[in-house]
Each structure stands twice: as structure tokens, then as C-alpha cells.
PDB file of C-alpha atoms in Angstrom:
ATOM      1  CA  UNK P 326      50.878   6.829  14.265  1.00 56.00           C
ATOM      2  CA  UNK P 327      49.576   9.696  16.263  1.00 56.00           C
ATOM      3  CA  UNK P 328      47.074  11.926  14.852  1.00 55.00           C
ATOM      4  CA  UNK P 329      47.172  15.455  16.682  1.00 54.00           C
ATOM      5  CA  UNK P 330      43.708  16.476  18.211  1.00 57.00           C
ATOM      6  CA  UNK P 331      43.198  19.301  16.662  1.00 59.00           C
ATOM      7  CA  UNK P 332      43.777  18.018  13.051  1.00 58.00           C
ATOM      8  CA  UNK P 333      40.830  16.281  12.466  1.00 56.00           C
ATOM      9  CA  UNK P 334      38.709  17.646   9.741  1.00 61.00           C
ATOM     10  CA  UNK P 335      36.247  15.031   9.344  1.00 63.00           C
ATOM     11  CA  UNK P 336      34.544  12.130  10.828  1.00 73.00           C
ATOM     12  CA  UNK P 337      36.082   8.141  10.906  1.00 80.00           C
ATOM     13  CA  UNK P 338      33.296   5.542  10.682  1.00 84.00           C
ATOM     14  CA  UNK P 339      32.967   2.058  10.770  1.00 90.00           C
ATOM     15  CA  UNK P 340      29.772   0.406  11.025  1.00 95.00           C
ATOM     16  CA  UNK P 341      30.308  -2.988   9.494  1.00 97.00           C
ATOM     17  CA  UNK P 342      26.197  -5.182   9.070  1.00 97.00           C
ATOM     18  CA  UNK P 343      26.026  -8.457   8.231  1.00 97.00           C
ATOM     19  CA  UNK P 344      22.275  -8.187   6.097  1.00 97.00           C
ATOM     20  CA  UNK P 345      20.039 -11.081   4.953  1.00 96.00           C
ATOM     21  CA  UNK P 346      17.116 -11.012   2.937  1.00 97.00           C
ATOM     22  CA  UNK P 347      14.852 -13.054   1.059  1.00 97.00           C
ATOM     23  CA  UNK P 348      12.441 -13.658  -1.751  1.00 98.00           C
ATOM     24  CA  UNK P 349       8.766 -13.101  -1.232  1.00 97.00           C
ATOM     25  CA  UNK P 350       7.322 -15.986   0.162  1.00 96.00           C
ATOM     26  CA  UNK P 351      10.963 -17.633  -0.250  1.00 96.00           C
ATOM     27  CA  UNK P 352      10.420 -18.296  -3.888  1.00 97.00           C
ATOM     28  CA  UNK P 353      13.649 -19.922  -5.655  1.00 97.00           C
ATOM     29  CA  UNK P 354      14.178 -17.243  -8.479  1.00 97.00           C
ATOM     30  CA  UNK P 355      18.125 -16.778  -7.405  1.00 97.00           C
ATOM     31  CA  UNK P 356      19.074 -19.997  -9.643  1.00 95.00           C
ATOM     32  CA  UNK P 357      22.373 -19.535 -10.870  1.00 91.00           C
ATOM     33  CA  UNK P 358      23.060 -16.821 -13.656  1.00 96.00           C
ATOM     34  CA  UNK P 359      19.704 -14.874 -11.907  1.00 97.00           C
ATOM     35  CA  UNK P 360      21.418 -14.839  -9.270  1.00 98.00           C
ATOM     36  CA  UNK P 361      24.752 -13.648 -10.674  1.00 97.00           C
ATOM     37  CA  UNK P 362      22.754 -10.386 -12.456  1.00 98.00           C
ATOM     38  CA  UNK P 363      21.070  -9.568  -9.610  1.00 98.00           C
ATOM     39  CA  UNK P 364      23.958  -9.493  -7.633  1.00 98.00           C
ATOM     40  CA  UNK P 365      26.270  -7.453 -10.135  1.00 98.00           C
ATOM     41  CA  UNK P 366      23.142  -4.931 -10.515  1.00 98.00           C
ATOM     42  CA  UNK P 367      22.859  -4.231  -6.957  1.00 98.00           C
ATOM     43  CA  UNK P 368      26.757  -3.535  -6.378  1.00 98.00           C
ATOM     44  CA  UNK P 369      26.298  -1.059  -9.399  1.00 98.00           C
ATOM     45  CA  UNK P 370      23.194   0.584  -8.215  1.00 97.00           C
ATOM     46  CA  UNK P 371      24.731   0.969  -4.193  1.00 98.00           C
ATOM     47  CA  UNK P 372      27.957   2.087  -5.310  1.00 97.00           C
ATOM     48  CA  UNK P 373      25.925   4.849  -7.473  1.00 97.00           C
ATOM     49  CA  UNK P 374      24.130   5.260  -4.295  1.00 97.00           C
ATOM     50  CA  UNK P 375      27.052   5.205  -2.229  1.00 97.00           C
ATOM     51  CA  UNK P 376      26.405   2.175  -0.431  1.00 98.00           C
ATOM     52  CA  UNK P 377      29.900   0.034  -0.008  1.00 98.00           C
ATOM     53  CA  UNK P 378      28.807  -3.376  -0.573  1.00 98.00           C
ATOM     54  CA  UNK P 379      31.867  -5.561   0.662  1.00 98.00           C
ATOM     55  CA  UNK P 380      30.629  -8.395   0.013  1.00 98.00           C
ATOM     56  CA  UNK P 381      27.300 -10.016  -1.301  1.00 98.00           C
ATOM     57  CA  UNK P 382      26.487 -13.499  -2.279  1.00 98.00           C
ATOM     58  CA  UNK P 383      22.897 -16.086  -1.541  1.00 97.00           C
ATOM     59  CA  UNK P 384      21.199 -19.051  -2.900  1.00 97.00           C
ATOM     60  CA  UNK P 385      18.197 -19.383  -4.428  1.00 97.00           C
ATOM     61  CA  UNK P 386      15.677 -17.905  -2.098  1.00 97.00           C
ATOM     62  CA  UNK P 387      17.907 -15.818  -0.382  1.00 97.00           C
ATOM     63  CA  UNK P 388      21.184 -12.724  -0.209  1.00 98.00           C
ATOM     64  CA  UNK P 389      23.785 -11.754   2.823  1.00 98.00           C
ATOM     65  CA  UNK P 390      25.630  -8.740   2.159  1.00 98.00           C
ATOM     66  CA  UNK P 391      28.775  -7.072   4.683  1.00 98.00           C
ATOM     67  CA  UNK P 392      27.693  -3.492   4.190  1.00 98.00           C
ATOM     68  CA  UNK P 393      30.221  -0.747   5.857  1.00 97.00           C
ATOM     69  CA  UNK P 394      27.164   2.123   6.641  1.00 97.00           C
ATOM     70  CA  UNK P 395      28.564   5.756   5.993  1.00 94.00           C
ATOM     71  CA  UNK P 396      27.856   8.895   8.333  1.00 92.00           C
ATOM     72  CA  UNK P 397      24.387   9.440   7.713  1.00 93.00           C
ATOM     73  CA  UNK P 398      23.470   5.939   6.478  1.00 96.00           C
ATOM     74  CA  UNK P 399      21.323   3.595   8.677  1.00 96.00           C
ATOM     75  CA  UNK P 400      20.208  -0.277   7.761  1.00 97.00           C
ATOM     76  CA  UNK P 401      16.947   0.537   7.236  1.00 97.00           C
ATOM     77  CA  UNK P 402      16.945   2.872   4.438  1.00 97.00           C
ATOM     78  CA  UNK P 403      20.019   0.930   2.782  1.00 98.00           C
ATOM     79  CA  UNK P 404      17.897  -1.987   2.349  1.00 98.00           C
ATOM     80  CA  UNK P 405      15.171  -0.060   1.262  1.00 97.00           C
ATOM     81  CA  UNK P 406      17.318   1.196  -1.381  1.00 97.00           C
ATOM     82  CA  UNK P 407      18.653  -2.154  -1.978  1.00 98.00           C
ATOM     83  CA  UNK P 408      15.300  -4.448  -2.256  1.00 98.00           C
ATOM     84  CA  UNK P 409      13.442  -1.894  -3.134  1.00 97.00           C
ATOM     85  CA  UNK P 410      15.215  -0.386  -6.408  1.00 97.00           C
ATOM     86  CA  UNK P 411      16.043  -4.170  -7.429  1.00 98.00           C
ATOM     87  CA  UNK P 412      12.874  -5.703  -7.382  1.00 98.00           C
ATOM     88  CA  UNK P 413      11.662  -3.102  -9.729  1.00 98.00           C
ATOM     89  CA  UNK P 414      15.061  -3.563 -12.140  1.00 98.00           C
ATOM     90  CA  UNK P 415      14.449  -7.471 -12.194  1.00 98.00           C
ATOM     91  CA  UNK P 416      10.771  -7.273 -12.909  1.00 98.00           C
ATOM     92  CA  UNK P 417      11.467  -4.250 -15.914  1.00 98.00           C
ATOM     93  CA  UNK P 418      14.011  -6.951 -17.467  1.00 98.00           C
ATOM     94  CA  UNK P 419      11.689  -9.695 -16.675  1.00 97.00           C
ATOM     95  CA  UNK P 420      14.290 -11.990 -15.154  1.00 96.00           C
ATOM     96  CA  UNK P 421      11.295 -13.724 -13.863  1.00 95.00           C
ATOM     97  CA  UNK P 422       8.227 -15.276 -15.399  1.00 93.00           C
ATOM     98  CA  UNK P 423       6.513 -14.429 -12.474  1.00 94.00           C
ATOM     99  CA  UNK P 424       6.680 -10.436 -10.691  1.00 97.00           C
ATOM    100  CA  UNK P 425       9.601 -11.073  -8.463  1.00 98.00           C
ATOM    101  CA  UNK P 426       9.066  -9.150  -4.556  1.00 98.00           C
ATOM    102  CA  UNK P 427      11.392  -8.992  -2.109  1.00 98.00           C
ATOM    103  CA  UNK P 428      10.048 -10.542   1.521  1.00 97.00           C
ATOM    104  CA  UNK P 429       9.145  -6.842   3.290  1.00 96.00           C
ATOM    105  CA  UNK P 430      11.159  -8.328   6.446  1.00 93.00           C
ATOM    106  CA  UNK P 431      15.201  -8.409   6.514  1.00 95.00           C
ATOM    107  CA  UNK P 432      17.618  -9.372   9.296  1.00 93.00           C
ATOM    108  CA  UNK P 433      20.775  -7.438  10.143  1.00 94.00           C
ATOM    109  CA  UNK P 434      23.433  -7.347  13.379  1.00 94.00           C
ATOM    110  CA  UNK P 435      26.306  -5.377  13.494  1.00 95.00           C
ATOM    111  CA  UNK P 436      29.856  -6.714  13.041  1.00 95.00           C
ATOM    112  CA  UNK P 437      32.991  -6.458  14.720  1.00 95.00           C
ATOM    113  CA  UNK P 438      36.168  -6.358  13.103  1.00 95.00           C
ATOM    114  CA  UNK P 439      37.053  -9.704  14.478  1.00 96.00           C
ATOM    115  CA  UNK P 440      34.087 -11.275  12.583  1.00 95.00           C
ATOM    116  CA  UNK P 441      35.220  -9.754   9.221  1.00 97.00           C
ATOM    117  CA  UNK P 442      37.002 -12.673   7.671  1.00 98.00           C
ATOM    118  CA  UNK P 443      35.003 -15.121   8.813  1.00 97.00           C
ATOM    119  CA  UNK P 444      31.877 -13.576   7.745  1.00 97.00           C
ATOM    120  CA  UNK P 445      33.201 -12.727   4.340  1.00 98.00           C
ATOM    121  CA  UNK P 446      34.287 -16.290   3.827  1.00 98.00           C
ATOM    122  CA  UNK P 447      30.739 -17.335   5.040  1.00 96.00           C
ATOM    123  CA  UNK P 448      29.113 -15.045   2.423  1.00 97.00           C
ATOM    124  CA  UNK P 449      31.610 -16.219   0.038  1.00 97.00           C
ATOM    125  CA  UNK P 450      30.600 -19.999   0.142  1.00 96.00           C
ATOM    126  CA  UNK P 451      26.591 -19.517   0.061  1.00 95.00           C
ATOM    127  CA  UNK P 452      26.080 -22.212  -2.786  1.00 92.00           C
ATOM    128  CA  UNK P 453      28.455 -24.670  -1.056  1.00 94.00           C
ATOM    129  CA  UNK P 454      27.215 -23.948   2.599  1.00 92.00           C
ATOM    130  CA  UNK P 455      23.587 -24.558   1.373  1.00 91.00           C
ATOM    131  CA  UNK P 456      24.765 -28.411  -0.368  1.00 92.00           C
ATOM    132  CA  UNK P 457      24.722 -29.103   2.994  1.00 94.00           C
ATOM    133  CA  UNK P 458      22.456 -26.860   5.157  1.00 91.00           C
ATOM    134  CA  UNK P 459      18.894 -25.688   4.652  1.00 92.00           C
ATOM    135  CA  UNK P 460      17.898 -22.426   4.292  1.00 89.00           C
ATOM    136  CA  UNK P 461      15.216 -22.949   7.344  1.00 91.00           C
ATOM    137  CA  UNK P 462      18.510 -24.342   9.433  1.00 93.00           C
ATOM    138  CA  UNK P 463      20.648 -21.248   8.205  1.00 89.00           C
ATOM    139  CA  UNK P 464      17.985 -19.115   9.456  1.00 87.00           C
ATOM    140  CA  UNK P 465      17.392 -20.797  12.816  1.00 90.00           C
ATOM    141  CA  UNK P 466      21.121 -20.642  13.590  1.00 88.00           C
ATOM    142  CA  UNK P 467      21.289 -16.874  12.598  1.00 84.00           C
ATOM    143  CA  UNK P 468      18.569 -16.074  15.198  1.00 85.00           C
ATOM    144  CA  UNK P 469      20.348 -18.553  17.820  1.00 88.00           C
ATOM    145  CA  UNK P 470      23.601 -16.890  17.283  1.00 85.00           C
ATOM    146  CA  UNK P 471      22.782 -13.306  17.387  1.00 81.00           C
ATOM    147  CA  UNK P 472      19.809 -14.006  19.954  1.00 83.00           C
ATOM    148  CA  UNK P 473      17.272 -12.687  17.293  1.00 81.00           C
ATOM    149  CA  UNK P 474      14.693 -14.779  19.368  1.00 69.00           C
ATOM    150  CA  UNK P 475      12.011 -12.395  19.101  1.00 63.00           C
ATOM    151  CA  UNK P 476      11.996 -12.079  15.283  1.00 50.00           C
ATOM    152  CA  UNK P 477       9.179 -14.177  14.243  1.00 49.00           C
ATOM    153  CA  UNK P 478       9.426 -15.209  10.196  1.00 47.00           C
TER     154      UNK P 478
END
């Protein structure tokens, strides 16, 4: 298909992150249906927000989202959105005996198109991936792979 220069009316972008981020001090509140309601509420509140969530999934201490970041969108203010609007919704509906808190830190890289499938499968799988891997080891091969070596935890 070609697209004439001069038709273009508005801008084409796609920024696909791959975001992780966990529970203050790694605390296992995600258990099972928590973890469920959590996720469901934050796909509601970012597609009010107009955040496209592709996928999000986690384990118990822990959430990875694929986020495709719009125009004037940046990873920083997403999450802030994200953590920050959550945290206050699960503590308000007391989902936790204990004030739940988001760790202040999160880890993002950018992702090609190649990497889509893969990553959504990855994200997919959490609960299965973490029978057999720790979250610690998860976390050490994230930094490995994406040569995060300067982010200390």
C-alpha cells in the first residue's frame, strides 16, 4: 500500500514497553483472586486514562505489563498513573489487611515488534513461569538481558 506524502493528517506511533513492578518491600498480596481484581481494575482505570494495556499479568509480589505509549505518553507518568491510582483503589476496598504500597522503583525497556509474541506469551504464563523460577532469578535475568546492570534493587 502506498500512502501519498501529502495525505497524512496525523501522527503513527508505536512505542511498545515491556513494564515490571512490584509490591513494597516485595510483600506477597497478589495471591490469586487479589491478583485477578487488581489486574481487571487497572485495565479499566488505563483504558479510562487512555493507556492501552496489551497485556498484564504477575505473581504474588510482582506485575509485567506490554504497554503501546501514545503521542504524548512517556513510561514514567504511565506508571505513575498506574501504581499510583491502584494502590489507593486496593487500600479504599481493603483488599489487604495491611495498607498495600507499590515499591517507588519500576523497570521498563522498549520492545521491538519481533519481541511481541514472545513477550506476550511470557506475560501470559507468570504463575507457571514462577513454579519454576524465583522472583529474585526473574529479576536478575531481566537486568542481564536488557543490560540493566546499573539498576540497583
Amino acid at each position: 500500500m502506498l500512502i501519498a506524502a501529502n495525505t497524512f493528517t496525523m501522527s503513527f506511533i508505536r512505542i511498545w514497553v515491556h513494564c515490571m513492578w512490584t509490591t513494597k518491600d516485595r510483600l506477597p498480596y497478589l495471591r490469586h483472586q487479589v491478583r485477578q481484581d487488581v489486574i481487571l481494575h487497572i485495565r479499566e482505570n488505563a483504558r479510562l486514562k487512555g493507556i492501552y494495556i496489551d497485556h498484564i499479568n504477575g505473581y504474588h509480589e510482582h506485575l509485567h505489563a506490554l504497554i503501546s505509549l501514545g503521542g504524548k505518553q512517556n513510561t514514567s507518568d504511565v506508571m505513575q498513573q498506574i501504581k499510583g491510582e491502584s494502590s489507593y483503589w486496593i487500600n479504599k476496598n481493603k483488599l489487604t489487611r495491611l495498607k498495600f504500597e507499590w515499591q517507588d522503583d519500576f523497570y521498563s525497556v522498549s520492545i521491538g515488534m519481533s519481541q511481541i509474541d514472545n513477550l506476550r506469551e511470557y506475560i501470559r504464563n507468570q504463575v507457571q513461569h514462577h513454579q519454576k523460577v524465583s522472583f529474585q532469578e526473574e529479576l536478575e535475568k531481566i537486568i542481564r538481558e536488557y543490560k540493566l546492570g546499573n539498576i540497583v534493587d
